[in-house]
Coordinates of C-alpha atoms in Angstrom, one line a residue:
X1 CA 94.1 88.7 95.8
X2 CA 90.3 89.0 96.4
X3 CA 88.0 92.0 95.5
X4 CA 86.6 94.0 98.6
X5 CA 84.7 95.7 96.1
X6 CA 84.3 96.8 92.2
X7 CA 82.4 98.9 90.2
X8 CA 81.4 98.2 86.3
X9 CA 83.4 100.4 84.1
X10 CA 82.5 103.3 81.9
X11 CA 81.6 102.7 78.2
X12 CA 84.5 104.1 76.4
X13 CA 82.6 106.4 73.9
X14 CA 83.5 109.3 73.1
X15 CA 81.4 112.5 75.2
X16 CA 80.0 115.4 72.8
X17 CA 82.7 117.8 73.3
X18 CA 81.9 120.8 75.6
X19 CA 82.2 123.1 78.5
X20 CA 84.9 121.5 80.7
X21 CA 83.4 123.5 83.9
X22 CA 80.2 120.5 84.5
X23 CA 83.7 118.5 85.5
X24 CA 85.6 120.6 88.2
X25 CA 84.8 121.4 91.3
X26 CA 85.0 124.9 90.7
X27 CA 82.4 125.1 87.8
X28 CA 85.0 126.9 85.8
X29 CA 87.0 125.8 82.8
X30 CA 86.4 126.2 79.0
X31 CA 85.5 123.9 76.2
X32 CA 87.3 121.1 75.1
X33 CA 88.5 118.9 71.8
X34 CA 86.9 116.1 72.8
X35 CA 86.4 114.3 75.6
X36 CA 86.5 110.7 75.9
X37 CA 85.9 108.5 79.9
X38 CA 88.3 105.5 80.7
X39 CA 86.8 102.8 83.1
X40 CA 90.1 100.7 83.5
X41 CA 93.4 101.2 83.7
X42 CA 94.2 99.0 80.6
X43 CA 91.4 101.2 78.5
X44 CA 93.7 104.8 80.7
X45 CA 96.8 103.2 78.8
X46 CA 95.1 102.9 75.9
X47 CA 93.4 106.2 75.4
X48 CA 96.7 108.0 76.7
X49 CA 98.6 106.0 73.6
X50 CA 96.3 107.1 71.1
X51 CA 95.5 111.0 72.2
X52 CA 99.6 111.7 72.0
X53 CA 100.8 114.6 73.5
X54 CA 97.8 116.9 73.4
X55 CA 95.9 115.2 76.4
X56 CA 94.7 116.2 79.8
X57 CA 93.6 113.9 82.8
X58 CA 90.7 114.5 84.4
X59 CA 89.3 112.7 87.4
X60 CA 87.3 114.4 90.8
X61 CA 88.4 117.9 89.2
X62 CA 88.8 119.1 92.6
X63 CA 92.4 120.3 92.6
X64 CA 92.3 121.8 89.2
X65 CA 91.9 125.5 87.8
X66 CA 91.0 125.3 83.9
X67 CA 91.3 128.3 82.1
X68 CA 88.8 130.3 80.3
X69 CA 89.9 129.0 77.0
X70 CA 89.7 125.3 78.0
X71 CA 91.5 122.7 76.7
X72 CA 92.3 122.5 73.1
X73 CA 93.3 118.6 72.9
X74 CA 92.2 115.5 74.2
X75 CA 90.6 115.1 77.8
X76 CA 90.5 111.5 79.2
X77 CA 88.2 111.2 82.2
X78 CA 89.4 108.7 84.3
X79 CA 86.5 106.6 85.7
X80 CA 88.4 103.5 86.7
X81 CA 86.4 102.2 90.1
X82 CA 87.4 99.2 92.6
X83 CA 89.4 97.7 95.9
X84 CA 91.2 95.0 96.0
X85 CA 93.6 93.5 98.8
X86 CA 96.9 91.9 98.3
X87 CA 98.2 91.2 101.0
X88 CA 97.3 90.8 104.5
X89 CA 98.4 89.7 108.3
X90 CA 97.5 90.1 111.7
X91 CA 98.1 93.4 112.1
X92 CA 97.9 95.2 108.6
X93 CA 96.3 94.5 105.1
X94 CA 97.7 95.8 102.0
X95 CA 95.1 97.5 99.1
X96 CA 95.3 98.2 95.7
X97 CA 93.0 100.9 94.8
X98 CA 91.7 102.0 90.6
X99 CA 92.6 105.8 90.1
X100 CA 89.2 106.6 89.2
X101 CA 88.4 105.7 92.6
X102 CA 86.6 108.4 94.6
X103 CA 88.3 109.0 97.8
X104 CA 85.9 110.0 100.3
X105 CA 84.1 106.9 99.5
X106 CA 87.3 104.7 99.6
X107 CA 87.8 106.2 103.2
X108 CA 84.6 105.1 104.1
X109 CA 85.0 102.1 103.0
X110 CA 88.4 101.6 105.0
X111 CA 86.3 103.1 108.4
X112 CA 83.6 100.3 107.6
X113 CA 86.0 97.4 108.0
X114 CA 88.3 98.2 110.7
X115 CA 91.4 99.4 108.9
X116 CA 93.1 102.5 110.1
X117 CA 95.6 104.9 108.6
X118 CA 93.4 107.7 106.4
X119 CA 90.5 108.1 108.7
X120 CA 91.6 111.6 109.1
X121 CA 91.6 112.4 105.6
X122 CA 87.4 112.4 105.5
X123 CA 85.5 114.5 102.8
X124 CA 88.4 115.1 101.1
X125 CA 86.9 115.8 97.5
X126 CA 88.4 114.0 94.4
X127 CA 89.7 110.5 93.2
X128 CA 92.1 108.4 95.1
X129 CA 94.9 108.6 91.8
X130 CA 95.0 112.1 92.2
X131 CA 96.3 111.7 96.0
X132 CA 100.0 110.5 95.6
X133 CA 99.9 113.5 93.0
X134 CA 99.3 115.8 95.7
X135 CA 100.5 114.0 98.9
X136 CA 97.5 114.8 99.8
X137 CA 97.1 115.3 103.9
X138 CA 94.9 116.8 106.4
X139 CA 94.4 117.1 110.2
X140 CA 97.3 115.3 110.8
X141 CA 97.9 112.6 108.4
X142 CA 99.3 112.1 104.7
X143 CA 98.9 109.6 102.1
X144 CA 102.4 109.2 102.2
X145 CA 102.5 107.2 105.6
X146 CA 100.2 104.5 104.3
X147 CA 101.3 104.5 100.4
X148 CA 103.4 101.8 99.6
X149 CA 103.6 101.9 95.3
X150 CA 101.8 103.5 92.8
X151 CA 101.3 102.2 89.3
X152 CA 102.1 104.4 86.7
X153 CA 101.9 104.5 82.8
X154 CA 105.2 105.9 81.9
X155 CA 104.6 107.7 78.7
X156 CA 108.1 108.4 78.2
X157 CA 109.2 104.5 77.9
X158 CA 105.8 103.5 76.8
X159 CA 105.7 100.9 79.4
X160 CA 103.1 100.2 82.8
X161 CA 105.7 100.3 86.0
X162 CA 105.5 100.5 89.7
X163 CA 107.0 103.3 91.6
X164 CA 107.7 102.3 94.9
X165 CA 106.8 104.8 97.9
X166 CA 110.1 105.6 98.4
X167 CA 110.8 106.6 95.1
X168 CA 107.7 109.0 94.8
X169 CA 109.5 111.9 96.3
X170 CA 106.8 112.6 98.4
X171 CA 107.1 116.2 100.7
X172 CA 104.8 118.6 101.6
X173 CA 101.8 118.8 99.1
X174 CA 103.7 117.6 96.1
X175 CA 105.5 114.3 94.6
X176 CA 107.5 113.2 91.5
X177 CA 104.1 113.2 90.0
X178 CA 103.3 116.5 90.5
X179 CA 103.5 119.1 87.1
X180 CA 105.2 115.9 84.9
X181 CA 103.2 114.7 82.3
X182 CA 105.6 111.9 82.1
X183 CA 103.8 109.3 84.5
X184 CA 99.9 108.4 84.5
X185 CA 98.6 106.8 87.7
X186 CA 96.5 103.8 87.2
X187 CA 95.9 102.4 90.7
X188 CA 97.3 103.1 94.3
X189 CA 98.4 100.3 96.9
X190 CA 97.6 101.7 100.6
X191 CA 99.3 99.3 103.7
X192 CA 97.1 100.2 106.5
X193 CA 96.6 99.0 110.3
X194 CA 93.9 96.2 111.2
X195 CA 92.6 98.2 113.9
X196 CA 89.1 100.0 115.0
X197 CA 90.8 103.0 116.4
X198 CA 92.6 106.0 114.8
X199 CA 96.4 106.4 114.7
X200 CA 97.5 108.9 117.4
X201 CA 96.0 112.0 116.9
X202 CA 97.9 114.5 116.1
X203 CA 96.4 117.7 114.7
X204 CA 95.3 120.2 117.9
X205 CA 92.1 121.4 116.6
X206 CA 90.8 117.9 116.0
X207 CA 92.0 116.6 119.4
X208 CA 90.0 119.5 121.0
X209 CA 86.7 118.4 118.6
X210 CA 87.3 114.8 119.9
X211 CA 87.8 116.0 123.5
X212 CA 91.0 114.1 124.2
X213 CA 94.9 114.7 123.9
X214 CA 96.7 114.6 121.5
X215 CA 98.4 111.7 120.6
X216 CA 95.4 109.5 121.8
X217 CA 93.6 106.8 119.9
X218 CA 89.5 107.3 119.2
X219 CA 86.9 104.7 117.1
X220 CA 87.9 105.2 113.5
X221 CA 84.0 106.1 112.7
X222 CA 84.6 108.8 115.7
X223 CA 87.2 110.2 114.0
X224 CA 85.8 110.1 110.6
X225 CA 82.2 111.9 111.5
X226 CA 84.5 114.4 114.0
X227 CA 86.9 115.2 110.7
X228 CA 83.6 115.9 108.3
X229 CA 81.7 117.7 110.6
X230 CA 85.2 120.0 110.9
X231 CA 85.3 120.2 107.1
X232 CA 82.0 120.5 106.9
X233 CA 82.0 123.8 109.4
X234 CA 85.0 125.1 107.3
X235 CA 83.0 125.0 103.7
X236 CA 85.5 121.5 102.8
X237 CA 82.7 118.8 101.9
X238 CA 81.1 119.5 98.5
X239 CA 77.3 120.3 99.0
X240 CA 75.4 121.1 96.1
X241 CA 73.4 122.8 98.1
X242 CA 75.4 125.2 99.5
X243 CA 77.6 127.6 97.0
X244 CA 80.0 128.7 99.6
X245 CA 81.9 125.1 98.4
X246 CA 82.5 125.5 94.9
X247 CA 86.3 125.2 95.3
X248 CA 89.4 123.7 95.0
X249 CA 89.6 123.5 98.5
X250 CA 92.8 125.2 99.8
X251 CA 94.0 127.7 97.3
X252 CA 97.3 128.3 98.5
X253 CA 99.8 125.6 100.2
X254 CA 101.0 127.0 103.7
X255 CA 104.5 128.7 102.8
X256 CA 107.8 126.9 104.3
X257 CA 110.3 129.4 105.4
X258 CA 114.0 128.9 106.8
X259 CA 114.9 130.3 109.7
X260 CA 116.2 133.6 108.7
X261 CA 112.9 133.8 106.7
X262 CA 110.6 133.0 109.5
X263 CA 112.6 135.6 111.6
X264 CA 111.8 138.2 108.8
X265 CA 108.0 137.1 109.3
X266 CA 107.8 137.8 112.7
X267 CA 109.4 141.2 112.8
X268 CA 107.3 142.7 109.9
X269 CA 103.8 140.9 112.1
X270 CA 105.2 142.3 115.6
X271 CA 102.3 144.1 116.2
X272 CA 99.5 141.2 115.5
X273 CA 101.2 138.7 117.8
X274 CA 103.0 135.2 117.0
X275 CA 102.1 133.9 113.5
X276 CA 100.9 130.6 113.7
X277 CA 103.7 128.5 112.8
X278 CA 104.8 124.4 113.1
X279 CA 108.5 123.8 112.8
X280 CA 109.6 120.7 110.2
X281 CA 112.9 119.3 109.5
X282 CA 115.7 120.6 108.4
X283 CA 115.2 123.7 110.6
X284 CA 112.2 124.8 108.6
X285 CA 109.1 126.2 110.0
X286 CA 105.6 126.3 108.1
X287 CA 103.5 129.1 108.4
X288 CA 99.8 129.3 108.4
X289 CA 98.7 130.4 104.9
X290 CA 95.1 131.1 106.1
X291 CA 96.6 133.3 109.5
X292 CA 98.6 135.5 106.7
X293 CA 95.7 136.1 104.2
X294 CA 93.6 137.2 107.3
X295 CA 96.0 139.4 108.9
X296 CA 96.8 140.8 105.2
X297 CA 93.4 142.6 105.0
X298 CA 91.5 139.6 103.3
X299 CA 88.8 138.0 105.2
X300 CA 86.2 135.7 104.9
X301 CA 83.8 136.8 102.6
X302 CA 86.1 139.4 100.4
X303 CA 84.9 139.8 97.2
X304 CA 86.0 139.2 94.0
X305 CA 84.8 140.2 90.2
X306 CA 82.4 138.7 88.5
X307 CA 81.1 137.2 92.4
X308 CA 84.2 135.2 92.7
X309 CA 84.9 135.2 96.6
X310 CA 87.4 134.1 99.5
X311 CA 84.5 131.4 101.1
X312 CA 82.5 132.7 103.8
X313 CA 83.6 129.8 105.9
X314 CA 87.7 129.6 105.4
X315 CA 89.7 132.0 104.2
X316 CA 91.7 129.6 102.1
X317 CA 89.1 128.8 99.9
X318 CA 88.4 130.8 96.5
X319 CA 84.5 130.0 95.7
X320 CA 81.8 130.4 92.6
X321 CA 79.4 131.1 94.5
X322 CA 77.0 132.3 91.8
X323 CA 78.7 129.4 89.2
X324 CA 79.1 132.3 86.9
X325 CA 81.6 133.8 86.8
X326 CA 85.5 133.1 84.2
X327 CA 88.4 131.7 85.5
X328 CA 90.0 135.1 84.8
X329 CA 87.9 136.7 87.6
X330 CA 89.2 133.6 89.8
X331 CA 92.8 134.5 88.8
X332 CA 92.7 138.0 89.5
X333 CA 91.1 137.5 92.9
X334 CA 93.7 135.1 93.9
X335 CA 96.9 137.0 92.6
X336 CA 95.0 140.1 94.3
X337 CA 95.1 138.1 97.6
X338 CA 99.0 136.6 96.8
X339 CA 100.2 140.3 96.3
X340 CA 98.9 141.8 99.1
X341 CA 100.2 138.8 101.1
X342 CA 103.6 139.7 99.6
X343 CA 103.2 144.2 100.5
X344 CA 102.3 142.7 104.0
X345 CA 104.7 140.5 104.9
X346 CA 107.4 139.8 102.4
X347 CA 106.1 136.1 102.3
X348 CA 105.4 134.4 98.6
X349 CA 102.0 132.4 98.3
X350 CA 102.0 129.5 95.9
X351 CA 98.5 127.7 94.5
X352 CA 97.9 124.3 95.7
X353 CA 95.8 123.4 92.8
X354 CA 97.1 122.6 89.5
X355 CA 96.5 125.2 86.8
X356 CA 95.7 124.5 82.9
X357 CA 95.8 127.2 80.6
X358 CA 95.5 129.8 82.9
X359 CA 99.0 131.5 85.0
X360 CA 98.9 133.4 88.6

């Protein structure tokens, strides 16, 4: 095993306790217990053994909605950093990746020496721990296709495993991981392709940005600049300097209807044309979540109390803009936007982000 890279850890002091909101994404969240950083993933074990029960893991804090109240407990912010390989041939090398990890910078850092598989998952905020959570994917790809384990800390046995890819139950947006405070990820091993091109493309939109068809190959750092100016365009890259991305990214997961449901969809949208809609196995079909919010009567822009906002840019984004505003007035915009999805047309929305203390 060799390092590609590593970064020193964090001191392991404990952080003044206060407002949890200077760690998400969204600038919202409450104040908490204490707050105490991990820089490795024997000091994550550690920490997690000593808070109990009452504990909360933070990392990027960009798929997270913290209520107004905040967190009572303990909140361990995991700042584990570093790549290292374990394995590698001819045609693929094999990484094992710290949760704290930030992934946007591991991508880049995949782009920069020739190794393809998450090229397409650029600017995507957050730490790399929090992707097999999430399944995160994006323009065509998933971490799933290019996860092979995850190491865990399984609070339940008390004991550091490995769950192999398989038995991650990994689907759309979600994993064993998901809303289980049984398992802790430590680090993340990734088995990607030796290569300085992309895997096939297979997203439309990004084909057309690229100018070729889908299902051709392009220069990973082609695909990566093409993917971040897309996200960019759409309010998806954090800039500091520009309020309209103070979010969690996509609020809502793009519903997954049966047949009979996706038949119902149509006739109740017959007069705004075919919903935009990409059929999945089992004789499912998944609907565009931004196409329904649209056509419900909530467009870019729509405002919320206190400021809060659908994003100028994409109307799956729930914004901050002004960075004052509760997590209350968040809520209420996006269970505004969720109902009148529902009156519309008879389809359920569902968050993608995780929610503490707070309910939709």
């Amino acid at each position: 095993m060799s390092d590609v890279y590593a970064q020193p850890t964090a001191a392991a002091e404990p952080v003044t306790p206060g407002d949890l909101s200077q760690y998400t994404t969204l600038c919202l969240g409450g104040p908490a217990g204490r707050i105490i950083p991990a820089g490795s993933a024997e000091e994550i074990v550690a920490r997690v053994r000593e808070a109990g029960e009452d504990l909360l893991l933070l990392a990027g804090g960009s798929n997270v909605v913290i209520g107004d109240v905040g967190f009572p407990g303990t909140v361990l912010l995991v700042r584990s950093r570093g790549l290292r390989v374990l394995a590698e041939d001819e045609q693929t090398v094999t990484v094992r990746v710290e949760a704290g990890e930030p992934w946007d910078e591991l991508v880049a850092a995949t782009v920069t020496n020739g190794w393809s598989g998450v090229e397409c998952l650029s600017g995507i905020p957050g730490s790399t721990g929090a992707t097999p959570i999430q399944n995160v994917g994006a323009y065509g790809q998933e971490v799933a296709e290019t996860i092979t384990g995850v190491q865990v800390y399984d609070r339940v046995n008390g004991t550091v495993d490995r769950v192999a890819a398989a038995d991650c139950g990994f689907a759309y947006r979600t994993s064993i991981f998901k809303y289980s405070e049984r398992w802790v990820v430590l680090s993340v091993d990734f088995r990607l392709n030796r290569s300085p091109r992309s895997g096939p493309v297979r997203y439309a939109e990004l084909a057309r940005a690229l100018g070729v068809d889908v299902g051709d190959r392009v220069p990973l750092t082609q695909a990566r600049a093409t993917v971040l100016r897309l996200r960019a365009g759409k309010g998806m890259v954090l800039d500091a300097a520009d309020p309209d991305t103070r979010s969690v990214g996509s609020f809502f997961t793009n519903p997954v209807l049966d047949r009979a449901g996706y038949e119902l969809l149509r006739q109740r949208a017959a007069d705004l044309g075919e919903p935009p809609a990409w059929p999945g196995a089992g004789d499912v079909v998944k609907i565009s979540a931004a196409w329904l919010i649209d056509k419900a009567g909530f467009g870019k822009g729509h405002l919320g109390p206190e400021g809060v906002a659908i994003s100028r840019k994409h109307t799956l984004a729930l914004t901050n803009p002004t960075g004052a505003a509760s997590t209350a007035a968040l809520i209420t915009l996006a269970r505004e936007i969720r109902d009148g999805v529902h009156a519309r047309f008879g389809v359920t929305l569902h968050p993608e982000p995780v929610l503490i203390n707070c309910t939709l």
